[in-house]
Structure formats: C-alpha cells, structure tokens
XYZ file of C-alpha atoms in Angstrom:
714
model
C 24.123 27.999 -25.609
C 20.900 27.549 -23.837
C 19.105 25.844 -26.885
C 22.385 23.576 -27.637
C 22.474 22.525 -24.159
C 18.885 21.297 -23.814
C 19.351 19.500 -27.626
C 22.368 17.375 -26.111
C 20.575 17.134 -22.477
C 18.986 13.210 -22.720
C 15.682 12.844 -23.653
C 13.040 10.151 -23.478
C 10.358 9.265 -25.114
C 8.422 6.952 -22.966
C 8.671 7.023 -18.721
C 7.492 4.106 -17.245
C 7.420 3.538 -13.149
C 6.074 1.850 -10.428
C 7.561 4.322 -7.890
C 7.472 4.326 -3.939
C 5.138 5.753 -1.754
C 6.105 7.650 1.353
C 3.930 10.593 2.693
C 5.603 13.876 3.572
C 4.689 13.067 7.569
C 7.241 10.255 7.081
C 10.523 11.556 5.052
C 13.686 12.338 7.711
C 14.121 16.368 7.791
C 16.641 15.821 4.670
C 14.399 14.148 2.340
C 11.827 17.186 3.601
C 14.228 19.681 2.872
C 14.765 18.223 -0.710
C 11.519 17.888 -1.566
C 9.900 21.737 -0.669
C 13.364 22.399 -2.856
C 13.230 20.975 -6.038
C 9.664 20.339 -6.298
C 7.572 22.447 -4.510
C 4.174 21.765 -6.361
C 4.243 17.553 -5.503
C 6.395 17.219 -2.214
C 3.538 15.498 -1.018
C 4.402 12.137 -1.437
C 7.496 10.135 -3.167
C 5.454 9.297 -5.716
C 3.901 12.224 -6.535
C 8.231 14.136 -6.873
C 8.503 10.759 -9.656
C 5.268 11.819 -11.373
C 7.295 15.656 -11.662
C 10.592 14.393 -12.378
C 8.865 12.207 -15.642
C 7.865 14.644 -17.386
C 11.517 16.447 -16.706
C 13.035 13.021 -18.516
C 10.573 13.613 -22.120
C 10.495 15.155 -25.105
C 7.202 16.818 -26.548
C 5.070 14.334 -27.885
C 6.540 12.094 -25.066
C 5.285 9.762 -22.528
C 4.776 9.031 -19.403
C 2.760 6.214 -17.690
C 3.070 5.392 -14.174
C 1.163 3.282 -11.721
C 1.051 5.772 -8.738
C -1.865 6.338 -5.518
C -4.890 8.165 -6.365
C -4.668 10.884 -3.936
C -3.248 13.011 -6.447
C -6.344 13.012 -8.367
C -8.210 14.464 -6.281
C -6.519 15.838 -2.522
C -6.365 19.636 -2.453
C -2.336 19.170 -0.983
C -2.128 17.902 -4.860
C -4.021 21.213 -6.616
C -0.780 23.037 -8.207
C 0.479 19.735 -9.585
C -2.260 18.656 -11.223
C -2.978 22.091 -12.521
C 0.650 21.904 -13.803
C 0.259 18.633 -14.674
C -2.933 18.734 -16.553
C -1.988 22.696 -19.436
C 1.069 20.703 -19.772
C -0.338 17.478 -20.649
C -3.711 15.016 -21.496
C -4.405 11.717 -20.212
C -4.371 9.312 -22.507
C -5.760 7.087 -20.381
C -6.629 5.516 -16.759
C -7.210 2.384 -15.638
C -8.643 3.863 -11.898
C -9.031 0.874 -9.440
C -10.233 -0.299 -6.407
C -9.128 -0.297 -2.502
C -7.339 -4.019 -2.743
C -7.581 -4.613 -6.247
C -3.892 -4.278 -6.960
C -3.655 -5.735 -2.927
C -3.653 -2.599 -1.634
C -6.229 -1.022 1.667
C -5.597 1.956 -1.030
C -6.881 3.356 -4.185
C -4.805 3.126 -7.465
C -4.748 4.673 -10.693
C -2.512 3.623 -13.483
C -1.970 6.608 -15.397
C -0.677 7.142 -19.520
C -0.091 11.269 -19.900
C 0.959 12.409 -23.055
C 3.491 15.556 -23.415
C 2.406 18.411 -24.764
C 0.089 16.717 -27.279
C -0.699 19.422 -30.374
C -4.406 18.481 -31.264
C -7.126 18.084 -27.872
C -7.435 14.147 -26.757
C -10.254 13.127 -24.846
C -8.770 10.484 -23.153
C -10.414 6.375 -22.166
C -11.113 6.351 -18.596
C -12.291 2.992 -16.773
C -12.475 2.365 -12.890
C -11.759 -1.215 -12.018
C -14.003 -2.573 -8.968
C -12.275 -5.175 -6.534
C -14.304 -8.533 -5.739
C -14.188 -10.872 -3.212
C -13.375 -14.813 -2.941
C -17.253 -14.878 -1.959
C -17.935 -12.058 -4.430
C -18.486 -9.138 -2.287
C -17.940 -4.945 -3.746
C -17.480 -2.355 -2.582
C -20.033 0.340 -2.670
C -19.832 2.037 -6.438
C -17.126 4.320 -7.001
C -17.182 6.143 -9.323
C -21.048 7.504 -7.776
C -23.770 6.826 -10.270
C -26.663 8.441 -11.646
C -29.291 5.984 -10.192
C -31.486 7.294 -12.918
C -29.596 7.785 -16.080
C -26.016 6.511 -16.321
C -25.475 7.409 -19.920
C -24.940 11.088 -18.458
C -21.593 9.897 -17.144
C -20.694 7.420 -20.611
C -20.908 7.148 -23.626
C -20.999 3.816 -24.991
C -22.771 0.969 -23.007
C -19.640 -0.150 -21.917
C -20.507 -0.381 -17.655
C -17.397 1.238 -16.061
C -15.822 3.468 -18.934
C -15.747 6.985 -19.976
C -14.116 9.319 -22.673
C -13.425 12.554 -21.382
C -11.414 15.015 -22.421
C -8.483 16.960 -19.329
C -9.741 19.839 -20.299
C -13.342 19.777 -18.277
C -11.702 18.725 -15.457
C -10.541 22.569 -15.277
C -13.386 23.844 -15.051
C -14.250 22.276 -11.159
C -12.507 24.076 -8.527
C -8.899 22.423 -8.299
C -9.291 20.449 -11.350
C -9.223 16.943 -9.742
C -9.785 14.800 -12.578
C -13.048 13.439 -11.490
C -13.426 11.923 -15.098
C -17.197 10.291 -14.622
C -18.705 13.955 -14.620
C -21.147 15.314 -17.337
C -21.242 18.755 -18.690
C -24.220 19.187 -16.376
C -23.090 19.072 -13.387
C -19.744 20.224 -14.536
C -21.625 23.589 -14.858
C -22.750 23.662 -11.440
C -20.119 25.631 -11.018
C -20.697 28.530 -13.351
C -23.292 29.607 -9.934
C -21.761 33.222 -8.911
C -21.689 32.572 -5.041
C -20.081 29.897 -3.191
C -20.503 28.224 0.422
C -17.183 29.738 0.405
C -18.395 33.415 0.182
C -20.580 33.788 3.147
C -19.037 31.245 5.198
C -16.007 31.049 8.628
C -13.475 29.488 9.028
C -10.516 29.834 10.895
C -8.925 27.403 12.019
C -9.439 24.430 14.392
C -9.121 23.027 17.776
C -6.569 20.814 19.015
C -6.429 19.635 22.557
C -2.587 17.931 22.520
C -3.438 15.362 25.214
C -7.205 13.538 23.628
C -6.860 11.097 27.037
C -6.307 14.129 29.361
C -8.367 16.954 28.580
C -11.104 14.613 26.726
C -14.387 12.931 28.376
C -17.922 11.249 27.365
C -20.372 13.348 29.410
C -21.408 10.666 31.383
C -17.859 10.095 32.749
C -17.976 13.398 34.181
C -19.275 14.822 37.579
C -23.135 16.874 36.214
C -21.460 20.596 37.818
C -18.542 20.083 36.064
C -20.312 20.147 32.925
C -22.989 22.679 33.661
C -21.286 25.688 34.673
C -18.933 25.225 31.746
C -15.637 23.291 32.943
C -16.603 21.159 29.812
C -18.199 21.857 26.843
C -19.587 20.057 24.267
C -17.187 19.044 21.848
C -17.534 17.804 17.542
C -15.812 14.810 16.796
C -17.251 13.321 14.133
C -18.792 9.792 13.937
C -20.880 7.814 12.947
C -22.704 8.662 9.353
C -25.660 11.161 10.896
C -27.778 13.871 9.376
C -29.384 17.023 10.687
C -28.101 16.421 14.233
C -26.397 14.574 17.006
C -22.929 12.994 17.557
C -21.733 15.186 20.038
C -21.445 13.267 22.798
C -18.053 14.392 23.810
C -16.938 17.055 26.384
C -13.155 19.306 26.515
C -12.079 20.926 29.251
C -12.432 24.504 28.567
C -11.311 25.463 32.287
C -8.830 28.785 32.414
C -6.089 26.261 32.501
C -6.343 24.098 30.164
C -7.436 26.719 27.732
C -3.777 27.842 28.491
C -2.397 24.652 27.556
C -4.326 24.913 23.947
C -2.270 28.418 23.462
C 0.873 27.248 24.571
C 1.522 23.677 23.601
C 3.245 22.738 20.380
C 0.812 20.362 19.425
C -2.398 21.428 20.568
C -4.641 24.185 18.921
C -7.194 26.684 19.787
C -10.007 28.290 17.518
C -9.555 32.190 17.855
C -11.298 33.248 20.619
C -14.814 34.780 18.347
C -15.461 31.782 17.117
C -15.802 30.170 20.762
C -19.217 28.584 21.409
C -20.846 29.240 18.228
C -23.177 27.714 16.131
C -22.568 26.059 13.364
C -22.392 22.816 10.807
C -20.825 19.880 11.871
C -19.198 16.975 9.401
C -16.961 13.554 9.772
C -14.223 14.141 8.544
C -13.727 10.399 7.700
C -16.975 9.295 5.805
C -16.804 5.826 5.057
C -20.445 6.225 4.004
C -22.758 9.101 2.676
C -21.469 12.406 3.989
C -23.842 13.703 6.608
C -24.143 17.215 8.195
C -25.458 18.161 11.032
C -26.582 21.438 13.455
C -23.312 22.271 15.700
C -25.570 24.199 18.209
C -24.601 27.013 20.783
C -22.246 26.340 23.429
C -20.298 24.307 22.195
C -16.897 23.433 19.535
C -15.434 21.048 17.739
C -12.143 19.171 16.474
C -10.365 18.439 13.216
C -12.565 15.213 12.865
C -15.881 17.177 13.834
C -15.086 19.919 11.355
C -17.507 23.047 11.377
C -18.278 25.850 9.310
C -19.960 29.483 10.875
C -22.123 31.296 9.090
C -21.278 35.423 8.652
C -24.813 35.798 8.617
C -26.739 32.845 11.346
C -29.836 33.439 9.752
C -28.262 30.840 6.163
C -27.479 28.418 8.422
C -30.359 25.754 7.996
C -30.975 26.768 4.259
C -27.180 26.016 3.641
C -27.634 22.868 6.463
C -30.845 22.110 3.855
C -28.379 22.954 0.714
C -25.605 20.100 1.944
C -28.529 17.187 2.572
C -29.212 17.599 -0.453
C -28.213 14.304 -3.112
C -26.902 17.404 -5.829
C -24.118 18.349 -3.301
C -23.643 14.596 -2.592
C -22.697 14.253 -6.039
C -20.560 17.472 -5.975
C -18.657 16.635 -3.501
C -18.059 13.600 -4.472
C -16.935 15.507 -7.517
C -14.725 17.813 -5.704
C -13.426 15.095 -3.896
C -13.911 11.544 -3.599
C -11.711 9.782 -0.855
C -13.609 8.966 2.164
C -11.230 12.477 4.100
C -13.855 15.616 3.274
C -11.629 18.296 3.409
C -13.268 22.201 4.714
C -12.154 23.580 1.735
C -14.471 21.249 -0.228
C -17.147 22.224 1.456
C -16.576 25.545 1.452
C -16.806 24.526 -2.448
C -20.019 23.707 -3.465
C -21.291 25.816 -5.011
C -24.685 28.026 -4.090
C -28.050 27.819 -6.733
C -28.628 31.202 -8.014
C -32.656 30.944 -7.132
C -34.267 28.974 -3.493
C -36.291 29.848 -0.820
C -34.561 30.007 1.742
C -37.969 30.711 3.745
C -38.627 26.827 2.922
C -36.026 25.698 3.367
C -35.595 27.298 6.616
C -38.690 25.709 7.797
C -37.745 22.157 6.022
C -34.481 21.714 7.791
C -35.569 23.221 11.313
C -38.177 20.093 11.270
C -35.890 18.034 10.128
C -33.108 18.846 13.275
C -36.156 18.746 15.286
C -36.924 15.620 14.822
C -33.646 14.789 14.690
C -32.765 15.534 18.517
C -35.234 14.005 19.777
C -34.446 11.066 18.027
C -31.271 11.925 19.647
C -31.886 12.517 22.558
C -34.379 9.022 23.056
C -30.944 7.373 23.687
C -30.153 7.069 27.160
C -26.810 7.954 26.404
C -27.282 11.075 24.925
C -26.175 14.356 26.650
C -30.344 15.376 27.296
C -31.748 12.635 27.980
C -34.551 13.028 29.586
C -36.673 9.933 30.366
C -37.851 6.542 28.611
C -39.807 7.169 25.558
C -41.523 4.081 26.870
C -42.511 5.856 29.563
C -44.094 8.824 27.608
C -47.691 9.387 28.965
C -48.635 10.030 25.521
C -47.785 5.906 24.940
C -48.556 4.367 28.102
C -51.085 1.499 27.211
C -52.943 -1.173 29.767
C -49.710 -3.484 28.654
C -46.091 -2.950 27.716
C -47.222 -5.109 24.452
C -49.370 -2.311 23.443
C -47.640 0.522 24.938
C -44.188 -0.631 22.316
C -46.775 -1.376 20.083
C -48.082 3.026 20.309
C -44.663 3.876 20.333
C -43.155 1.174 17.166
C -46.506 4.007 14.963
C -44.755 7.135 16.102
C -41.392 5.598 15.290
C -42.859 5.037 11.854
C -44.718 8.367 11.265
C -41.089 10.565 12.213
C -39.339 7.820 9.865
C -41.684 8.458 7.501
C -41.661 11.989 7.641
C -38.693 12.457 7.580
C -38.092 10.625 4.467
C -40.672 12.947 3.120
C -39.139 15.949 4.354
C -35.801 14.947 2.763
C -37.189 13.986 -0.313
C -38.601 17.684 -0.419
C -35.346 18.575 0.056
C -33.585 17.085 -3.053
C -36.728 18.383 -4.839
C -35.712 21.667 -4.753
C -32.301 21.799 -5.176
C -32.025 19.258 -8.162
C -34.744 22.238 -9.795
C -33.191 24.485 -8.569
C -28.979 23.246 -10.189
C -31.095 22.535 -13.138
C -30.552 18.351 -12.989
C -34.149 16.847 -13.455
C -32.581 14.691 -16.286
C -29.600 13.510 -13.980
C -31.316 12.919 -10.287
C -34.752 12.171 -8.179
C -35.146 12.984 -4.935
C -36.514 9.865 -4.009
C -34.183 8.846 -0.513
C -34.462 5.519 0.691
C -35.424 4.530 3.842
C -32.313 3.486 4.739
C -30.792 6.896 4.304
C -32.514 8.069 7.411
C -30.592 8.709 9.590
C -32.906 7.278 12.719
C -31.867 5.523 15.298
C -35.202 4.521 16.173
C -35.478 3.591 12.120
C -34.267 -0.074 11.642
C -33.415 -0.084 8.339
C -30.738 2.762 9.242
C -29.930 1.396 12.643
C -29.132 -2.196 11.237
C -28.859 -2.323 7.816
C -31.133 -2.734 4.800
C -30.059 -6.646 4.148
C -32.482 -8.192 6.796
C -35.927 -9.182 6.285
C -38.273 -7.070 8.093
C -39.767 -9.363 10.231
C -35.759 -9.351 11.870
C -35.434 -6.149 11.585
C -38.545 -5.871 13.882
C -36.793 -8.359 16.350
C -33.955 -6.516 16.824
C -35.588 -3.036 17.348
C -37.593 -4.794 20.340
C -35.082 -6.795 22.017
C -32.983 -3.775 21.878
C -36.011 -1.246 22.488
C -36.700 -3.601 26.005
C -33.171 -3.323 27.010
C -33.503 0.004 26.887
C -35.800 -0.128 29.460
C -33.652 -2.643 31.295
C -31.235 -0.345 31.276
C -33.261 2.458 32.684
C -34.534 0.369 35.117
C -31.092 -0.141 36.544
C -30.642 3.274 36.926
C -33.390 4.001 38.632
C -31.588 1.199 41.063
C -28.771 3.429 41.861
C -30.835 6.420 41.687
C -29.087 7.671 38.146
C -33.007 8.617 37.002
C -36.345 8.561 38.418
C -40.044 7.406 37.563
C -41.221 10.557 39.644
C -38.788 13.184 38.158
C -37.570 13.555 34.269
C -33.444 13.666 33.908
C -31.071 12.976 35.741
C -31.458 12.739 39.431
C -27.861 11.426 41.497
C -25.112 12.691 38.707
C -22.264 14.113 41.431
C -19.778 12.284 42.639
C -20.196 10.966 45.454
C -23.980 11.482 45.991
C -25.907 9.220 48.396
C -29.050 7.518 48.703
C -30.050 10.516 51.214
C -29.635 12.878 48.736
C -31.991 10.482 46.347
C -34.770 10.973 49.273
C -33.916 14.676 49.780
C -34.040 14.584 45.826
C -37.415 12.831 45.015
C -39.238 12.593 47.926
C -42.327 10.284 48.959
C -40.552 7.932 45.816
C -42.490 5.469 44.026
C -39.866 3.247 43.624
C -36.919 3.246 45.893
C -33.107 3.818 44.744
C -30.565 0.861 46.682
C -29.058 2.128 49.815
C -25.805 0.881 49.478
C -25.092 1.365 46.091
C -24.565 -2.843 45.806
C -26.515 -4.505 43.703
C -25.700 -8.439 43.591
C -26.320 -10.447 40.369
C -26.352 -13.320 40.652
C -27.133 -17.007 39.695
C -30.307 -17.893 41.663
C -32.272 -15.672 44.417
C -29.102 -15.360 47.160
C -31.152 -11.727 48.133
C -33.842 -10.240 48.113
C -32.696 -7.398 47.142
C -30.639 -8.614 43.719
C -30.867 -7.571 40.248
C -34.211 -9.760 39.034
C -36.578 -9.180 42.382
C -36.175 -5.255 41.752
C -36.158 -5.327 38.081
C -39.507 -7.365 39.264
C -40.353 -4.629 41.270
C -39.842 -1.803 38.629
C -41.943 -3.750 36.163
C -44.925 -3.485 38.674
C -44.344 -0.403 39.748
C -44.329 1.275 36.096
C -46.757 -0.618 34.598
C -48.740 -1.895 37.102
C -49.921 -5.043 39.848
C -52.547 -6.044 36.945
C -50.417 -6.829 33.645
C -47.417 -7.967 35.373
C -47.076 -11.827 34.469
C -48.113 -10.970 30.936
C -45.465 -7.565 30.732
C -42.771 -9.722 32.671
C -43.197 -12.494 29.431
C -43.211 -9.986 26.493
C -39.825 -8.323 28.242
C -38.071 -11.807 28.178
C -39.748 -13.392 24.650
C -38.099 -9.870 23.240
C -34.766 -10.865 24.601
C -34.941 -15.104 23.863
C -34.290 -15.894 26.855
C -34.832 -15.432 30.948
C -34.696 -12.573 33.322
C -32.056 -14.087 34.956
C -30.157 -15.164 31.840
C -29.723 -12.003 30.103
C -28.883 -10.309 33.417
C -25.636 -12.912 34.324
C -25.255 -13.317 30.210
C -25.665 -10.284 28.269
C -26.633 -7.026 30.640
C -23.042 -5.850 31.131
C -21.370 -6.449 28.379
C -24.380 -4.502 26.534
C -24.129 -1.900 29.181
C -20.419 -1.727 28.105
C -21.562 -0.483 24.583
C -24.160 1.421 25.026
C -21.247 3.388 26.790
C -18.362 2.990 24.414
C -16.743 1.059 26.581
C -16.816 4.213 29.668
C -19.431 2.531 31.820
C -21.078 3.883 34.757
C -21.836 0.583 36.000
C -19.261 -0.979 37.549
C -19.245 -4.920 38.364
C -17.611 -6.435 41.060
C -16.563 -10.270 39.884
C -15.434 -12.638 40.336
C -12.221 -14.220 38.073
C -14.587 -16.984 37.512
C -18.117 -15.561 37.264
C -19.369 -16.630 40.080
C -20.071 -13.907 41.756
C -21.305 -10.596 40.390
C -22.104 -7.008 42.310
C -22.528 -4.089 40.062
C -21.988 -0.489 41.567
C -22.843 3.282 40.135
C -19.016 4.742 40.197
C -20.913 8.178 40.144
C -21.598 7.133 43.908
C -18.834 4.887 44.868
C -17.165 5.777 47.759
C -14.250 4.853 50.094
C -15.675 2.409 51.645
C -17.885 0.878 48.312
C -15.706 -2.071 48.269
C -15.947 -2.635 52.316
C -19.450 -2.371 51.700
C -19.510 -5.544 48.417
C -16.859 -7.753 50.600
C -18.864 -7.569 53.689
C -22.425 -7.381 52.657
C -22.258 -9.324 49.884
C -19.234 -11.335 49.604
C -19.530 -13.148 52.887
C -22.878 -13.063 53.144
C -22.871 -15.203 49.957
C -20.465 -17.652 50.801
C -22.044 -18.282 54.684
C -25.144 -18.917 52.316
C -23.781 -21.144 50.314
C -21.933 -23.144 52.800
C -25.664 -23.557 54.080
C -26.894 -24.518 51.183
C -23.807 -26.981 50.738
C -24.568 -28.770 54.070
C -28.634 -29.555 52.892
C -26.559 -31.591 49.656
C -24.457 -33.146 52.313
C -27.624 -34.402 54.113
C -29.076 -35.816 50.828
C -26.862 -37.711 49.882
C -27.419 -38.555 53.979
C -30.773 -39.489 52.905
C -31.585 -43.114 52.543
C -35.177 -41.872 51.026
C -33.675 -40.319 47.647
C -32.746 -42.134 44.548
C -29.350 -42.990 43.481
C -30.232 -40.656 40.615
C -31.066 -37.790 43.162
C -28.003 -38.193 45.419
C -25.483 -38.524 42.308
C -27.586 -35.015 41.028
C -26.561 -33.765 44.530
C -23.044 -34.977 44.687
C -22.178 -33.020 41.036
C -23.881 -29.996 42.619
C -21.767 -30.549 45.892
C -18.649 -30.725 43.717
C -19.260 -27.444 41.764
C -20.015 -25.025 44.312
C -16.673 -26.849 46.692
C -15.094 -24.821 43.097
C -16.512 -21.986 43.565
C -16.165 -21.449 47.201
C -12.358 -22.138 47.020
C -12.105 -20.033 43.461
C -13.963 -17.379 45.766
C -11.739 -17.593 48.757
C -9.055 -17.037 46.711
C -11.220 -13.902 45.265
C -11.448 -12.130 48.787
C -8.320 -13.276 50.057
C -5.997 -12.052 46.726
C -8.061 -9.218 45.989
C -10.947 -7.549 47.668
C -10.311 -7.524 51.164
C -6.703 -5.545 50.026
C -8.439 -3.578 48.004
C -11.267 -3.039 50.800
C -8.399 -2.106 53.434
C -6.588 0.436 50.388
C -10.141 2.820 50.770
C -9.315 4.177 47.248
C -10.191 7.576 45.745
C -11.312 8.129 42.677
C -11.506 11.407 40.289
C -14.502 11.423 38.189
C -12.200 14.003 35.885
C -10.395 11.314 35.473
C -12.024 9.088 33.548
C -13.502 5.531 33.632
C -9.947 4.802 31.891
C -7.689 5.978 34.629
C -10.363 4.987 37.712
C -11.402 1.787 36.579
C -8.334 0.099 35.846
C -7.204 0.657 39.189
C -9.831 -1.899 41.067
C -7.789 -4.501 39.061
C -9.083 -7.685 39.364
C -12.088 -6.668 41.790
C -13.626 -5.406 38.309
C -14.900 -7.768 35.411
C -12.445 -6.996 32.606
C -13.368 -4.248 29.883
C -11.677 -5.976 26.716
C -9.925 -2.434 24.674
C -9.967 -0.442 27.368
C -6.706 0.033 27.546
C -6.402 0.990 24.196
C -4.880 4.332 22.980
C -7.555 7.109 22.671
C -7.704 8.705 19.253
C -6.766 11.917 18.203
C-alpha cells in the first residue's frame, strides 16, 4: 500500500526557486513552532526550509536549483542539513556570489543539486566577485594560496573549481569548501584537535551593557584597583598576540547577582573566573587575530575566549592559532565574518612540533605587543609617554623622535621575524611546504607603532612617516594636557589624580616639588589669543621647556608645529578636542565648556570635577574674558577716532569691532541662558555612571559630541 501511495504522489523532475529569507529570531511563535516540528534540520532560516522542502518534491535523479544566502554552506547551525543533503544528493554546479553581486549586502549561492545520482559527480564551482563602478574589488574569496594556486583548482580559469561533494565530508562540519585541495583536507586526519585540550563553558552577557560596562578611563581608579570592576574582552579591531582589552565589567556582588537572575544575562561558571586564556574578535572582517587574555579578567561572546586544561599549552596553542596554516584552515571551516568557538576548537593540532620553541616564541611576541599596547595613553597599564623614556632622550625633540622611531622599526621587524618563524614551524608540522610560504608582509604586523598596519599600505612611505610623526606629536600634546590637569606627572610614572573629586592639594601630596605643576582650579582656557597667562597654549609651551629643556625650546616648538602642519594655537582651537574624543572613543576624560559660537572654550578634567566647577568657569573665565573683550573693544573705538590712522586701518578696526560685538552678544546669551543657570544647580556626578550619562547633564554648556547618544552595542 505504501509503495502505491508513493507511486501516486506527485513528484517533479525539477524544482526551481529563489526562496525568501528569514532567520529564526524574526519568526513569530507560530512559524517558529512549525519550523522546529516540520523542519528540525533546516529550521534556522526560511530559505533553508525551502531547500529541505524542495528535495521532498523531486524524484530520484531529479534536480533542485535555488538561489539562497551562502550561510547554509558554512555555519554550524546548518551542519545537520548539509550532512543529509550531501549523503542524498550531489552538487552539479554552483555560482558562489560575493556581497553585493545580487545587490544585497551578503553573499549568495546559486546551486543545482541532483538527487541520489547513480555515479559520483564532480561538481563545477565558480566564485563571482563584486566590482564597483570605480573598479574596486573586495578581498579575494575564497582564500587563495599565494604560492601555488593550482593546488586549489584543476584548470587555468581563475575562480573555477571541480570538486566531488564527498571531499567536503572529510572536513569537520562538512562546509562547502570547494576551493580546498587534498593536502589541506588531510590536516583533519591528525588525531588531536584544540577541542581535546581546551575548555569552553558558556559566555558572559550583562543584559544591559550601558549599565554594566565602562571604558576603564571613565571610572574612579580605586574602583577597578579593588576588583569591583574587572577587565572585559569584547572583540575589537584586528590585532594579534595582545591587546583590545579596554572595557571593564561591573563585578560587584550586586552585579553578579543580576547576571545570574536576569533572563537575558549570562555568567560563566565560577571555576573559569579570572583565568588566563586565548581571546579573539567574533566578527573578523580581516584575517583573524588571536590574543592572550591575562589573568584577572573575563569576556563576552564578542571577545570569544578559550581556556585550557593544562595551561602550559596555552602559549603553544596561541602560536598555532596565529600561524598561516591555521588561518587557512579556519577559512575552510568558516569563511564568513563570524568566527565561532566551535570552529576554533575544531582546528587540528599537528602531531609533531616543538612546544618549548613555540612557548618561547609566543612569550616574546606577547611581550613586544604588550609593550606596544601599553604605550598608548588610553591603555589600562599605561605608565609614561615613550618620547619621555630616558632610553630615547636626545638633545632635541627631533632627534629623540628619530631614535624612538628607529626602536619602533626594530620592534616591527622583530615581530615580522617571529611571525615568519612561527609560520615555518607550523607549515612544516602540517606538511604544507608546497602550499604556503612563511612570509608576512609589514601590513600584517599588528603593532600600533607600525605605520603599515596603523594606516594601511596604500600610502607612500613618506606619507606613512608623516602620519606617524604627526600622531606622535599629538600624543605628546595629549600627555602634556594630562600633566596640566595632574592626571600624569613628569616626575612620577603612571596615573596621579584618577579618583573622583581629587584636588590640587592631593597632587601636591602625591608629587611634592613637582617640576611642572598641575592646574590649581581644574579649568584651562582654550581661546584664539593670549587672553589668559595660564591658557592651554602657554601651559604647553612651559611643558615643552620643562620636559625637553630651555636651550632647544624654539627648535622643539617648530618641530612640533611642522609635524602638525599648523601653529599650536590653531591646533588647540580646531583639532585637539576632536582628537581627544576620538582617542577616548567618544568617552572623553577632559570636557570642553564651549559657547555655541565656539569663541569661548575652557577645558576641565572630569575626575577633578566638583559641584562648583561650573561657577569657576563662569566667574574666573567667562566673565573675565568678557571684561577683557570690552577693554579691547574700547581700544578699537579709540583707533577708529584716531586722526593719525589711515582709512584702511580704521576700516580694519571697525570690522574687528563688529565681529567682537557679535561675540559679546553670543557670550551674554551663553552666560544668561546656559552657564549661569548651570552654575547655580551645582550638579553632582558619579563616575560609575559613565561619560554617556554624566556628559549630557551639562547640556549646551559643553561641546557637543556627535554619536554620544548612540545605543551601546550589546
């Protein structure tokens, strides 16, 4: 009876479709329940359910042809579906299309399957790149072997491949990795994978990042020194070996109680708290970079992390993961931009390589990269500016920079040597000498002091050097401003004033007999002229004299201004605050009181903020500036009435007078409607609330930060 029903049921020889796309997260309850019950292997998306349904409609030797998203080819959520399809059908041909080829911002595939073929079929595959109107192409995909592309295809047509679908099943998860040759596929014949020696047990999720995550510079130093907040790895840009830990997570008893009880939040098991591990960014738009996660911190899904049963293997596995062979293997397991923990744990470990040698290599690489990372003012363990390191100090700032630049170049070349040696070790261990070379271009040495990585290699060497020099001088200026406020000191390394409400008296206690004194009232004017003897330009000039000596002061000042491409005052007026906001990722530690027309600006340090700070800005600076302007305007009126002046000089005086009247009017409005009411409020702030909460409290009194209101990424 069953055979008769099957014979009478309607079957087709060909099914063709371009099915709709809808991920499980967007399905309503009824559709989600239907998907789980009727299509358990393809429930992750509506398009995959259509593929599943298409195979049930066709007879043996029939064809299914569909244009779909590429995700079914690689992601683990489609693994069971892939295995079933590969066992019951063969891919006759596929056009794998890059992002935007079909006018949509994700990759697609046009695939033709044959159901239950009687003989093995070697399918035809091609990859179709996207090229914009300017002829620009994205990075090549599938990943190409730089030495022997013939290993990836069997003819001379670039991007064309012939592969049996049986080969896909040799690779864990059966990804449709049609560009892979047998040598790479044979890597999975090795007995051990990273999964066998690593631990992956859940992930942290706060449920409310705006409430529970902060950049470390936003907080009172005592709060994270006492482990009430701990380092939190959350992805970040492409970087290898060390870095990208800038955030802290609230780790108080109350917060941990929330993570356990909240429906959205998650907390990793306690036995994994504070352990060292290997972290990477979940989203990898460039090559993946694996980093050492030191003890004392934790992570979330965006900064995925592995731990180890035997921690003595951690460094060797980090070396393995940062090698060229593994980069290729990971692109086979999952060539999408989302690198899953399962993919990393699926990497095979070569049977023979020197753990001792790779341990030494990895520890050296970490040390160099940590030094590079910690040289950034925004790093958690920043202590002093490299330019002020006695090892590089020379008679002039120019020669000091040249010596520092030579050191950075040595660091970069040493990292290049280490990475190439690391590649040689694992290319040999995997038996891929005919497939890969150990070469690492400079742009892939992920040190901030390496301009080829920092700015890209599309620029000429003189352009790269000019950018690095300019940024180094901006870092000098930023550090100088920190010294002005007492955050740093020329006489003592590390943070000085970094707790809420600390004062000038605290600075004097911590740094007695300071060679460059901190500002007493936590207010530094940034104006278009020498209106105040202690304005930011005057104070930087004094800093330069103290830090690099009086004798070469003029030469050093010219060197700074030439590197910036403008004079010091113009930089402070036009660029400094924007650079500061960028350096601190839109969570600045120095706040700019600024009139709407930009004619009046006073900088303060948020850690030294007190309820009377706005009153100080009002009475000591805004009103004093208005008085100075009034006096200057009287002098201009006298010029206009002076019979000894030429007509041109009088016209110039009148134009300036008209401009200053408008400035005075704007400042009067700023005082009356904005700063005076604010000063009377005597606002309190709590650093634990973060810049995003505290900064807007001051409204139009502070310079607007574009994007500050944007929702935090979960």
